[in-house]
Amino acid sequence: LTLEEVWMLVELFYLPYHHGALAQELLEHFRWLRANSLSVGVPATAPDACGGRRWRGRAQSFQLLCGRTCRLHSRLVSTAGQALLYDLHPYLWDIRNLLLAASAFVLLAGVCVLLLPGCQSITTPILLGRDAEPWVRRGGLFGELQALLPVGNSCDLFYHPPPLFPSSQLYLLRPLLPLDKVGAVAWRGRSEVSQGLQSQLSHAPALSGRLLGSFLSLSPEYTFVLEDEAGPCGYAAGALHAEGFLQQRDSSWLPAIRHKYPPDLGTGGSALGQEAVLFFHAEPLAVPQPVLRRFPSLVQLGTAPRVLDVGASRSLALCLLSALRANGSRGVFCQVSDADRQQLSFYSRLG
């Protein structure tokens, strides 16, 4: 480790009730960006356009600080002696995961206002739900960052032990951008989750549409992509108002996709290719009204098998829940087949 990296460690974990300069800078940037997120939508030609430029400048500075911290975690795993690594790794692992979610949350605020007009700006601080226990809040930088993310009482997501074998893998978590090639992101982001089916399928677009198509078409502002050095390796997608989303899916999106992929399209291809096409022609299960009333938002998450670090998956969930709650959601549900052991195991690991 270099002297600069050691100093970063000192400033991130200075004293229980007193932050070092780096930790203080991270907190000040994040507080300011949340409080002033309306500024990002000011047009460049407006009289107060400097507010938007200032917001984007501070957002960039925050992203750079988050990136430095994530690289510090990677460097510690790669270079530190074993005794030092196992003493410090749990703390740095926690901060890295929380900063991944915070960084993507800030990116979402900018992307929503500038590129996705249907998404509201994130301005109102959301407090813990009534049923949250006092011990949910932790001390230090982690606790203060946790308090700034509007995740409500989803406290299970903050209590995962670090992996037994620390990994130096670097991750990037970001919202889906309009410039993305939607089909490519959807397919690549889930191809390994489907255990490398891309080479077996003659109709890969149909499979990607089955997995994420309705979210990408009807709710792109709540879609996040997890990337590692090999490319997209996970996704999180959500619909703020699930009832309207499901109605629109069934009345307009499904008929259009059924026309594009008729039942006989998968004939002659692999069994999985046929299954992907026939999926569109099956009637979706209705969601009971009591569920929709209590949990008005729908979520779907997944990662590739190569993502062994549950912290990265947890960051995906934190980011999606934060985005939904900041825009008014009071609860979420997901739809999982009782035969889909992979997804059941994935959600169980998240708590």
mmCIF file of C-alpha atoms in Angstrom:
data_model
loop_
_atom_site.group_PDB
_atom_site.id
_atom_site.type_symbol
_atom_site.label_atom_id
_atom_site.label_comp_id
_atom_site.label_asym_id
_atom_site.label_seq_id
_atom_site.Cartn_x
_atom_site.Cartn_y
_atom_site.Cartn_z
ATOM 1 C CA LEU A 1 0.000 0.000 0.000
ATOM 2 C CA THR A 2 1.198 3.518 -0.758
ATOM 3 C CA LEU A 3 1.341 6.242 1.862
ATOM 4 C CA GLU A 4 -1.607 7.959 0.158
ATOM 5 C CA GLU A 5 -3.702 4.776 0.400
ATOM 6 C CA VAL A 6 -2.865 4.316 4.072
ATOM 7 C CA TRP A 7 -3.856 7.936 4.687
ATOM 8 C CA MET A 8 -7.188 7.310 2.901
ATOM 9 C CA LEU A 9 -7.844 4.423 5.297
ATOM 10 C CA VAL A 10 -7.109 6.674 8.268
ATOM 11 C CA GLU A 11 -9.483 9.392 7.000
ATOM 12 C CA LEU A 12 -12.300 6.959 6.205
ATOM 13 C CA PHE A 13 -12.190 5.421 9.713
ATOM 14 C CA TYR A 14 -10.825 8.261 11.835
ATOM 15 C CA LEU A 15 -12.658 8.252 15.191
ATOM 16 C CA PRO A 16 -16.106 6.939 16.180
ATOM 17 C CA TYR A 17 -17.668 10.412 16.314
ATOM 18 C CA HIS A 18 -15.215 12.401 14.243
ATOM 19 C CA HIS A 19 -14.629 11.952 10.502
ATOM 20 C CA GLY A 20 -11.410 12.403 8.587
ATOM 21 C CA ALA A 21 -11.223 14.863 5.694
ATOM 22 C CA LEU A 22 -12.055 12.290 2.979
ATOM 23 C CA ALA A 23 -15.090 10.924 4.835
ATOM 24 C CA GLN A 24 -16.303 14.446 5.580
ATOM 25 C CA GLU A 25 -15.978 15.408 1.916
ATOM 26 C CA LEU A 26 -17.981 12.355 0.834
ATOM 27 C CA LEU A 27 -20.775 13.182 3.273
ATOM 28 C CA GLU A 28 -20.874 16.894 2.389
ATOM 29 C CA HIS A 29 -21.079 16.147 -1.339
ATOM 30 C CA PHE A 30 -23.841 13.585 -0.882
ATOM 31 C CA ARG A 31 -25.907 15.800 1.440
ATOM 32 C CA TRP A 32 -25.613 18.763 -0.925
ATOM 33 C CA LEU A 33 -26.434 16.723 -4.041
ATOM 34 C CA ARG A 34 -29.594 15.319 -2.462
ATOM 35 C CA ALA A 35 -30.731 18.687 -1.172
ATOM 36 C CA ASN A 36 -30.121 20.447 -4.503
ATOM 37 C CA SER A 37 -31.133 17.796 -7.046
ATOM 38 C CA LEU A 38 -33.698 20.154 -8.623
ATOM 39 C CA SER A 39 -30.811 22.255 -9.920
ATOM 40 C CA VAL A 40 -29.694 19.573 -12.365
ATOM 41 C CA GLY A 41 -32.795 20.065 -14.515
ATOM 42 C CA VAL A 42 -32.230 23.793 -15.119
ATOM 43 C CA PRO A 43 -31.685 24.370 -18.887
ATOM 44 C CA ALA A 44 -28.259 25.652 -19.925
ATOM 45 C CA THR A 45 -29.877 28.810 -21.360
ATOM 46 C CA ALA A 46 -31.752 29.705 -18.160
ATOM 47 C CA PRO A 47 -30.602 32.662 -16.019
ATOM 48 C CA ASP A 48 -29.795 30.337 -13.099
ATOM 49 C CA ALA A 49 -28.065 27.708 -15.269
ATOM 50 C CA CYS A 50 -24.956 27.942 -13.087
ATOM 51 C CA GLY A 51 -26.857 25.936 -10.456
ATOM 52 C CA GLY A 52 -27.124 22.974 -12.834
ATOM 53 C CA ARG A 53 -23.446 23.214 -13.749
ATOM 54 C CA ARG A 54 -22.506 23.331 -10.078
ATOM 55 C CA TRP A 55 -24.659 20.279 -9.308
ATOM 56 C CA ARG A 56 -23.083 18.274 -12.121
ATOM 57 C CA GLY A 57 -19.603 19.362 -11.034
ATOM 58 C CA ARG A 58 -20.169 18.206 -7.473
ATOM 59 C CA ALA A 59 -21.763 14.986 -8.718
ATOM 60 C CA GLN A 60 -18.616 14.301 -10.733
ATOM 61 C CA SER A 61 -16.440 15.002 -7.702
ATOM 62 C CA PHE A 62 -18.545 12.612 -5.621
ATOM 63 C CA GLN A 63 -18.242 9.895 -8.288
ATOM 64 C CA LEU A 64 -14.457 10.306 -8.309
ATOM 65 C CA LEU A 65 -14.273 9.957 -4.514
ATOM 66 C CA CYS A 66 -16.456 6.837 -4.644
ATOM 67 C CA GLY A 67 -14.203 5.400 -7.352
ATOM 68 C CA ARG A 68 -11.082 6.069 -5.254
ATOM 69 C CA THR A 69 -12.632 4.258 -2.291
ATOM 70 C CA CYS A 70 -13.623 1.247 -4.422
ATOM 71 C CA ARG A 71 -10.092 1.071 -5.841
ATOM 72 C CA LEU A 72 -8.691 1.300 -2.311
ATOM 73 C CA HIS A 73 -10.731 -1.777 -1.352
ATOM 74 C CA SER A 74 -9.369 -3.609 -4.388
ATOM 75 C CA ARG A 75 -5.795 -2.571 -3.577
ATOM 76 C CA LEU A 76 -6.109 -3.638 0.056
ATOM 77 C CA VAL A 77 -7.262 -7.112 -1.005
ATOM 78 C CA SER A 78 -4.464 -7.396 -3.577
ATOM 79 C CA THR A 79 -1.517 -6.054 -1.585
ATOM 80 C CA ALA A 80 -2.072 -6.002 2.168
ATOM 81 C CA GLY A 81 -0.630 -8.679 4.446
ATOM 82 C CA GLN A 82 -3.144 -11.290 5.550
ATOM 83 C CA ALA A 83 -3.362 -10.162 9.179
ATOM 84 C CA LEU A 84 -3.988 -6.522 8.192
ATOM 85 C CA LEU A 85 -6.413 -7.527 5.439
ATOM 86 C CA TYR A 86 -8.645 -9.635 7.671
ATOM 87 C CA ASP A 87 -8.703 -6.899 10.334
ATOM 88 C CA LEU A 88 -9.659 -4.066 7.981
ATOM 89 C CA HIS A 89 -11.533 -5.778 5.161
ATOM 90 C CA PRO A 90 -15.030 -5.912 6.783
ATOM 91 C CA TYR A 91 -15.051 -2.131 7.259
ATOM 92 C CA LEU A 92 -13.827 -1.252 3.791
ATOM 93 C CA TRP A 93 -16.099 -3.886 2.212
ATOM 94 C CA ASP A 94 -19.123 -2.253 3.862
ATOM 95 C CA ILE A 95 -18.157 1.242 2.719
ATOM 96 C CA ARG A 96 -17.446 0.088 -0.833
ATOM 97 C CA ASN A 97 -20.871 -1.517 -1.178
ATOM 98 C CA LEU A 98 -22.716 1.465 0.253
ATOM 99 C CA LEU A 99 -20.817 3.894 -1.978
ATOM 100 C CA LEU A 100 -21.678 1.799 -5.052
ATOM 101 C CA ALA A 101 -25.366 2.346 -4.253
ATOM 102 C CA ALA A 102 -24.918 6.021 -3.309
ATOM 103 C CA SER A 103 -22.981 6.729 -6.504
ATOM 104 C CA ALA A 104 -25.670 5.123 -8.698
ATOM 105 C CA PHE A 105 -28.367 7.000 -6.737
ATOM 106 C CA VAL A 106 -26.675 10.317 -7.559
ATOM 107 C CA LEU A 107 -26.337 9.293 -11.204
ATOM 108 C CA LEU A 108 -30.052 8.467 -11.224
ATOM 109 C CA ALA A 109 -30.933 11.964 -10.010
ATOM 110 C CA GLY A 110 -29.048 13.467 -12.956
ATOM 111 C CA VAL A 111 -30.286 10.992 -15.559
ATOM 112 C CA CYS A 112 -33.921 11.255 -14.417
ATOM 113 C CA VAL A 113 -34.173 15.005 -14.789
ATOM 114 C CA LEU A 114 -32.034 15.419 -17.897
ATOM 115 C CA LEU A 115 -32.891 12.361 -19.974
ATOM 116 C CA LEU A 116 -35.981 10.685 -18.524
ATOM 117 C CA PRO A 117 -38.649 13.348 -18.011
ATOM 118 C CA GLY A 118 -41.123 10.803 -16.574
ATOM 119 C CA CYS A 119 -38.985 10.355 -13.481
ATOM 120 C CA GLN A 120 -39.384 12.772 -10.584
ATOM 121 C CA SER A 121 -36.471 14.611 -9.062
ATOM 122 C CA ILE A 122 -35.174 13.310 -5.752
ATOM 123 C CA THR A 123 -35.483 16.105 -3.218
ATOM 124 C CA THR A 124 -37.290 15.020 -0.077
ATOM 125 C CA PRO A 125 -35.372 13.199 2.669
ATOM 126 C CA ILE A 126 -37.170 9.959 3.546
ATOM 127 C CA LEU A 127 -36.901 8.766 7.142
ATOM 128 C CA LEU A 128 -36.989 5.253 8.532
ATOM 129 C CA GLY A 129 -40.330 3.504 8.708
ATOM 130 C CA ARG A 130 -42.106 3.240 12.036
ATOM 131 C CA ASP A 131 -41.283 -0.420 12.483
ATOM 132 C CA ALA A 132 -37.509 0.085 12.273
ATOM 133 C CA GLU A 133 -35.569 -0.631 15.450
ATOM 134 C CA PRO A 134 -33.058 1.860 16.919
ATOM 135 C CA TRP A 135 -30.169 -0.573 16.388
ATOM 136 C CA VAL A 136 -30.654 -0.388 12.602
ATOM 137 C CA ARG A 137 -28.458 2.705 12.506
ATOM 138 C CA ARG A 138 -24.726 2.102 12.785
ATOM 139 C CA GLY A 139 -21.983 4.564 13.646
ATOM 140 C CA GLY A 140 -19.219 6.142 11.631
ATOM 141 C CA LEU A 141 -19.231 6.954 7.928
ATOM 142 C CA PHE A 142 -21.291 3.849 7.098
ATOM 143 C CA GLY A 143 -24.097 4.878 9.446
ATOM 144 C CA GLU A 144 -24.265 8.444 8.147
ATOM 145 C CA LEU A 145 -24.312 7.350 4.521
ATOM 146 C CA GLN A 146 -26.979 4.777 5.357
ATOM 147 C CA ALA A 147 -29.107 7.514 6.928
ATOM 148 C CA LEU A 148 -28.880 9.568 3.714
ATOM 149 C CA LEU A 149 -30.052 6.736 1.447
ATOM 150 C CA PRO A 150 -33.880 6.562 1.539
ATOM 151 C CA VAL A 151 -34.156 2.813 1.990
ATOM 152 C CA GLY A 152 -36.733 2.912 4.745
ATOM 153 C CA ASN A 153 -36.662 -0.086 7.070
ATOM 154 C CA SER A 154 -34.880 -2.478 4.686
ATOM 155 C CA CYS A 155 -32.339 -3.102 7.427
ATOM 156 C CA ASP A 156 -31.605 -6.690 6.362
ATOM 157 C CA LEU A 157 -29.650 -5.310 3.427
ATOM 158 C CA PHE A 158 -27.121 -3.710 5.788
ATOM 159 C CA TYR A 159 -26.244 -6.836 7.747
ATOM 160 C CA HIS A 160 -24.358 -9.267 5.576
ATOM 161 C CA PRO A 161 -21.025 -10.639 6.761
ATOM 162 C CA PRO A 162 -18.102 -10.073 4.390
ATOM 163 C CA PRO A 163 -17.028 -12.992 2.185
ATOM 164 C CA LEU A 164 -14.670 -15.569 3.649
ATOM 165 C CA PHE A 165 -12.314 -15.036 0.717
ATOM 166 C CA PRO A 166 -12.047 -11.303 -0.097
ATOM 167 C CA SER A 167 -12.144 -10.437 -3.797
ATOM 168 C CA SER A 168 -10.381 -7.519 -5.462
ATOM 169 C CA GLN A 169 -13.000 -7.362 -8.246
ATOM 170 C CA LEU A 170 -14.003 -3.799 -9.158
ATOM 171 C CA TYR A 171 -17.676 -3.088 -9.861
ATOM 172 C CA LEU A 172 -19.587 -0.218 -11.426
ATOM 173 C CA LEU A 173 -23.269 0.300 -10.651
ATOM 174 C CA ARG A 174 -25.172 2.762 -12.808
ATOM 175 C CA PRO A 175 -28.673 3.501 -14.121
ATOM 176 C CA LEU A 176 -29.605 2.355 -17.599
ATOM 177 C CA LEU A 177 -28.795 5.201 -19.993
ATOM 178 C CA PRO A 178 -30.787 6.133 -23.108
ATOM 179 C CA LEU A 179 -27.582 5.762 -25.110
ATOM 180 C CA ASP A 180 -27.317 2.093 -24.151
ATOM 181 C CA LYS A 181 -28.188 -0.435 -26.797
ATOM 182 C CA VAL A 182 -31.112 -1.755 -24.822
ATOM 183 C CA GLY A 183 -31.201 -5.247 -26.306
ATOM 184 C CA ALA A 184 -27.469 -5.725 -25.829
ATOM 185 C CA VAL A 185 -27.529 -4.578 -22.223
ATOM 186 C CA ALA A 186 -30.550 -6.734 -21.423
ATOM 187 C CA TRP A 187 -29.044 -9.820 -23.001
ATOM 188 C CA ARG A 188 -25.472 -9.437 -21.822
ATOM 189 C CA GLY A 189 -26.559 -8.409 -18.348
ATOM 190 C CA ARG A 190 -28.494 -11.635 -17.873
ATOM 191 C CA SER A 191 -26.770 -14.093 -20.197
ATOM 192 C CA GLU A 192 -24.602 -15.592 -17.467
ATOM 193 C CA VAL A 193 -27.508 -15.515 -15.062
ATOM 194 C CA SER A 194 -29.091 -17.917 -17.525
ATOM 195 C CA GLN A 195 -25.844 -19.911 -17.336
ATOM 196 C CA GLY A 196 -24.349 -18.975 -20.679
ATOM 197 C CA LEU A 197 -27.361 -19.687 -22.868
ATOM 198 C CA GLN A 198 -26.414 -17.151 -25.525
ATOM 199 C CA SER A 199 -24.519 -19.724 -27.559
ATOM 200 C CA GLN A 200 -27.440 -22.154 -27.387
ATOM 201 C CA LEU A 201 -30.227 -19.783 -28.398
ATOM 202 C CA SER A 202 -31.126 -18.851 -31.938
ATOM 203 C CA HIS A 203 -33.503 -16.143 -30.669
ATOM 204 C CA ALA A 204 -31.523 -14.308 -27.990
ATOM 205 C CA PRO A 205 -33.597 -11.093 -28.338
ATOM 206 C CA ALA A 206 -36.695 -13.059 -27.381
ATOM 207 C CA LEU A 207 -35.056 -14.304 -24.197
ATOM 208 C CA SER A 208 -33.838 -10.834 -23.210
ATOM 209 C CA GLY A 209 -37.345 -9.510 -23.878
ATOM 210 C CA ARG A 210 -38.800 -12.209 -21.656
ATOM 211 C CA LEU A 211 -36.505 -11.307 -18.784
ATOM 212 C CA LEU A 212 -36.439 -7.531 -18.913
ATOM 213 C CA GLY A 213 -38.320 -6.320 -21.980
ATOM 214 C CA SER A 214 -41.365 -4.891 -20.219
ATOM 215 C CA PHE A 215 -39.223 -2.966 -17.713
ATOM 216 C CA LEU A 216 -36.955 -1.576 -20.432
ATOM 217 C CA SER A 217 -39.955 -0.446 -22.480
ATOM 218 C CA LEU A 218 -42.291 0.793 -19.752
ATOM 219 C CA SER A 219 -40.068 1.683 -16.772
ATOM 220 C CA PRO A 220 -36.483 2.352 -17.952
ATOM 221 C CA GLU A 221 -35.907 5.027 -15.306
ATOM 222 C CA TYR A 222 -35.841 2.329 -12.608
ATOM 223 C CA THR A 223 -33.433 -0.032 -14.355
ATOM 224 C CA PHE A 224 -29.839 -0.376 -13.107
ATOM 225 C CA VAL A 225 -26.856 -2.206 -14.565
ATOM 226 C CA LEU A 226 -24.013 -3.800 -12.578
ATOM 227 C CA GLU A 227 -20.728 -4.097 -14.466
ATOM 228 C CA ASP A 228 -17.383 -5.712 -13.733
ATOM 229 C CA GLU A 229 -14.236 -5.771 -15.810
ATOM 230 C CA ALA A 230 -15.789 -8.329 -18.184
ATOM 231 C CA GLY A 231 -18.925 -6.242 -18.827
ATOM 232 C CA PRO A 232 -22.522 -6.228 -17.525
ATOM 233 C CA CYS A 233 -23.014 -8.891 -14.862
ATOM 234 C CA GLY A 234 -26.235 -7.945 -13.108
ATOM 235 C CA TYR A 235 -29.379 -5.859 -13.253
ATOM 236 C CA ALA A 236 -32.112 -4.422 -11.060
ATOM 237 C CA ALA A 237 -35.409 -3.289 -12.558
ATOM 238 C CA GLY A 238 -38.507 -1.832 -10.975
ATOM 239 C CA ALA A 239 -41.891 -0.266 -11.647
ATOM 240 C CA LEU A 240 -42.989 2.488 -9.261
ATOM 241 C CA HIS A 241 -46.733 1.938 -9.812
ATOM 242 C CA ALA A 242 -46.991 -1.798 -10.381
ATOM 243 C CA GLU A 243 -50.746 -1.876 -11.024
ATOM 244 C CA GLY A 244 -50.551 0.573 -13.930
ATOM 245 C CA PHE A 245 -47.349 -1.059 -15.165
ATOM 246 C CA LEU A 246 -48.938 -4.536 -15.266
ATOM 247 C CA GLN A 247 -52.063 -3.220 -17.004
ATOM 248 C CA GLN A 248 -49.957 -1.488 -19.653
ATOM 249 C CA ARG A 249 -47.812 -4.586 -20.066
ATOM 250 C CA ASP A 250 -50.837 -6.815 -20.652
ATOM 251 C CA SER A 251 -52.800 -4.401 -22.850
ATOM 252 C CA SER A 252 -50.084 -3.010 -25.135
ATOM 253 C CA TRP A 253 -46.602 -4.428 -24.614
ATOM 254 C CA LEU A 254 -47.498 -8.151 -24.631
ATOM 255 C CA PRO A 255 -49.714 -7.984 -27.764
ATOM 256 C CA ALA A 256 -46.927 -6.186 -29.643
ATOM 257 C CA ILE A 257 -44.264 -8.670 -28.541
ATOM 258 C CA ARG A 258 -46.537 -11.626 -29.376
ATOM 259 C CA HIS A 259 -46.922 -10.271 -32.880
ATOM 260 C CA LYS A 260 -43.138 -9.918 -33.164
ATOM 261 C CA TYR A 261 -42.469 -13.426 -31.825
ATOM 262 C CA PRO A 262 -45.228 -15.803 -33.026
ATOM 263 C CA PRO A 263 -45.444 -19.220 -31.317
ATOM 264 C CA ASP A 264 -43.871 -21.092 -34.228
ATOM 265 C CA LEU A 265 -40.756 -18.866 -34.243
ATOM 266 C CA GLY A 266 -38.898 -21.116 -31.805
ATOM 267 C CA THR A 267 -39.573 -24.277 -33.835
ATOM 268 C CA GLY A 268 -36.320 -25.953 -34.783
ATOM 269 C CA GLY A 269 -34.291 -24.029 -32.228
ATOM 270 C CA SER A 270 -33.167 -25.148 -28.792
ATOM 271 C CA ALA A 271 -35.683 -26.068 -26.117
ATOM 272 C CA LEU A 272 -34.754 -22.920 -24.198
ATOM 273 C CA GLY A 273 -35.276 -20.815 -27.312
ATOM 274 C CA GLN A 274 -38.755 -22.280 -27.748
ATOM 275 C CA GLU A 275 -39.485 -21.731 -24.056
ATOM 276 C CA ALA A 276 -38.472 -18.076 -24.336
ATOM 277 C CA VAL A 277 -40.843 -17.485 -27.264
ATOM 278 C CA LEU A 278 -43.752 -19.446 -25.783
ATOM 279 C CA PHE A 279 -43.393 -17.491 -22.528
ATOM 280 C CA PHE A 280 -44.904 -14.443 -24.242
ATOM 281 C CA HIS A 281 -47.993 -16.419 -25.281
ATOM 282 C CA ALA A 282 -48.811 -17.683 -21.795
ATOM 283 C CA GLU A 283 -51.285 -15.633 -19.797
ATOM 284 C CA PRO A 284 -49.450 -13.851 -16.947
ATOM 285 C CA LEU A 285 -50.624 -14.566 -13.426
ATOM 286 C CA ALA A 286 -52.716 -11.823 -11.866
ATOM 287 C CA VAL A 287 -51.379 -10.082 -8.772
ATOM 288 C CA PRO A 288 -53.940 -9.987 -5.930
ATOM 289 C CA GLN A 289 -55.247 -6.522 -5.067
ATOM 290 C CA PRO A 290 -54.259 -6.784 -1.365
ATOM 291 C CA VAL A 291 -50.636 -7.251 -2.479
ATOM 292 C CA LEU A 292 -50.790 -4.226 -4.795
ATOM 293 C CA ARG A 293 -52.332 -2.071 -2.069
ATOM 294 C CA ARG A 294 -49.719 -2.941 0.517
ATOM 295 C CA PHE A 295 -46.727 -3.207 -1.834
ATOM 296 C CA PRO A 296 -47.375 -0.840 -4.760
ATOM 297 C CA SER A 297 -44.028 -1.314 -6.562
ATOM 298 C CA LEU A 298 -42.668 -4.284 -8.513
ATOM 299 C CA VAL A 299 -38.975 -5.243 -8.539
ATOM 300 C CA GLN A 300 -36.813 -7.798 -10.328
ATOM 301 C CA LEU A 301 -33.100 -8.423 -9.760
ATOM 302 C CA GLY A 302 -30.480 -10.858 -10.957
ATOM 303 C CA THR A 303 -26.726 -11.336 -11.261
ATOM 304 C CA ALA A 304 -24.437 -13.572 -13.287
ATOM 305 C CA PRO A 305 -23.058 -16.721 -11.617
ATOM 306 C CA ARG A 306 -19.586 -15.144 -11.676
ATOM 307 C CA VAL A 307 -20.762 -12.499 -9.161
ATOM 308 C CA LEU A 308 -19.919 -14.321 -5.946
ATOM 309 C CA ASP A 309 -19.727 -11.150 -3.841
ATOM 310 C CA VAL A 310 -23.129 -10.725 -2.178
ATOM 311 C CA GLY A 311 -22.140 -7.125 -1.427
ATOM 312 C CA ALA A 312 -22.497 -6.183 -5.096
ATOM 313 C CA SER A 313 -25.958 -7.772 -5.220
ATOM 314 C CA ARG A 314 -26.881 -5.955 -2.050
ATOM 315 C CA SER A 315 -25.802 -2.645 -3.598
ATOM 316 C CA LEU A 316 -28.093 -3.333 -6.571
ATOM 317 C CA ALA A 317 -31.037 -3.873 -4.239
ATOM 318 C CA LEU A 318 -30.203 -0.820 -2.107
ATOM 319 C CA CYS A 319 -30.021 1.408 -5.156
ATOM 320 C CA LEU A 320 -33.314 0.240 -6.639
ATOM 321 C CA LEU A 321 -35.150 0.454 -3.300
ATOM 322 C CA SER A 322 -33.702 3.928 -2.676
ATOM 323 C CA ALA A 323 -34.853 5.164 -6.090
ATOM 324 C CA LEU A 324 -38.366 3.802 -5.637
ATOM 325 C CA ARG A 325 -38.755 5.066 -2.079
ATOM 326 C CA ALA A 326 -37.399 8.518 -2.927
ATOM 327 C CA ASN A 327 -40.186 8.820 -5.481
ATOM 328 C CA GLY A 328 -42.947 7.818 -3.075
ATOM 329 C CA SER A 329 -43.083 4.008 -2.936
ATOM 330 C CA ARG A 330 -43.945 2.501 0.432
ATOM 331 C CA GLY A 331 -43.321 -1.170 -0.389
ATOM 332 C CA VAL A 332 -42.185 -3.593 -3.078
ATOM 333 C CA PHE A 333 -42.879 -7.159 -4.167
ATOM 334 C CA CYS A 334 -41.340 -9.499 -6.722
ATOM 335 C CA GLN A 335 -42.781 -12.364 -8.739
ATOM 336 C CA VAL A 336 -40.823 -15.613 -8.576
ATOM 337 C CA SER A 337 -41.799 -19.101 -9.706
ATOM 338 C CA ASP A 338 -41.615 -21.612 -6.863
ATOM 339 C CA ALA A 339 -39.617 -23.803 -9.258
ATOM 340 C CA ASP A 340 -36.986 -21.136 -9.931
ATOM 341 C CA ARG A 341 -34.442 -22.213 -7.344
ATOM 342 C CA GLN A 342 -31.818 -19.810 -8.666
ATOM 343 C CA GLN A 343 -33.945 -16.705 -8.097
ATOM 344 C CA LEU A 344 -35.293 -17.967 -4.763
ATOM 345 C CA SER A 345 -31.731 -18.528 -3.577
ATOM 346 C CA PHE A 346 -30.677 -15.098 -4.850
ATOM 347 C CA TYR A 347 -33.428 -13.227 -2.963
ATOM 348 C CA SER A 348 -32.838 -15.336 0.148
ATOM 349 C CA ARG A 349 -29.152 -14.371 0.198
ATOM 350 C CA LEU A 350 -30.192 -10.719 0.118
ATOM 351 C CA GLY A 351 -32.315 -11.266 3.222
#
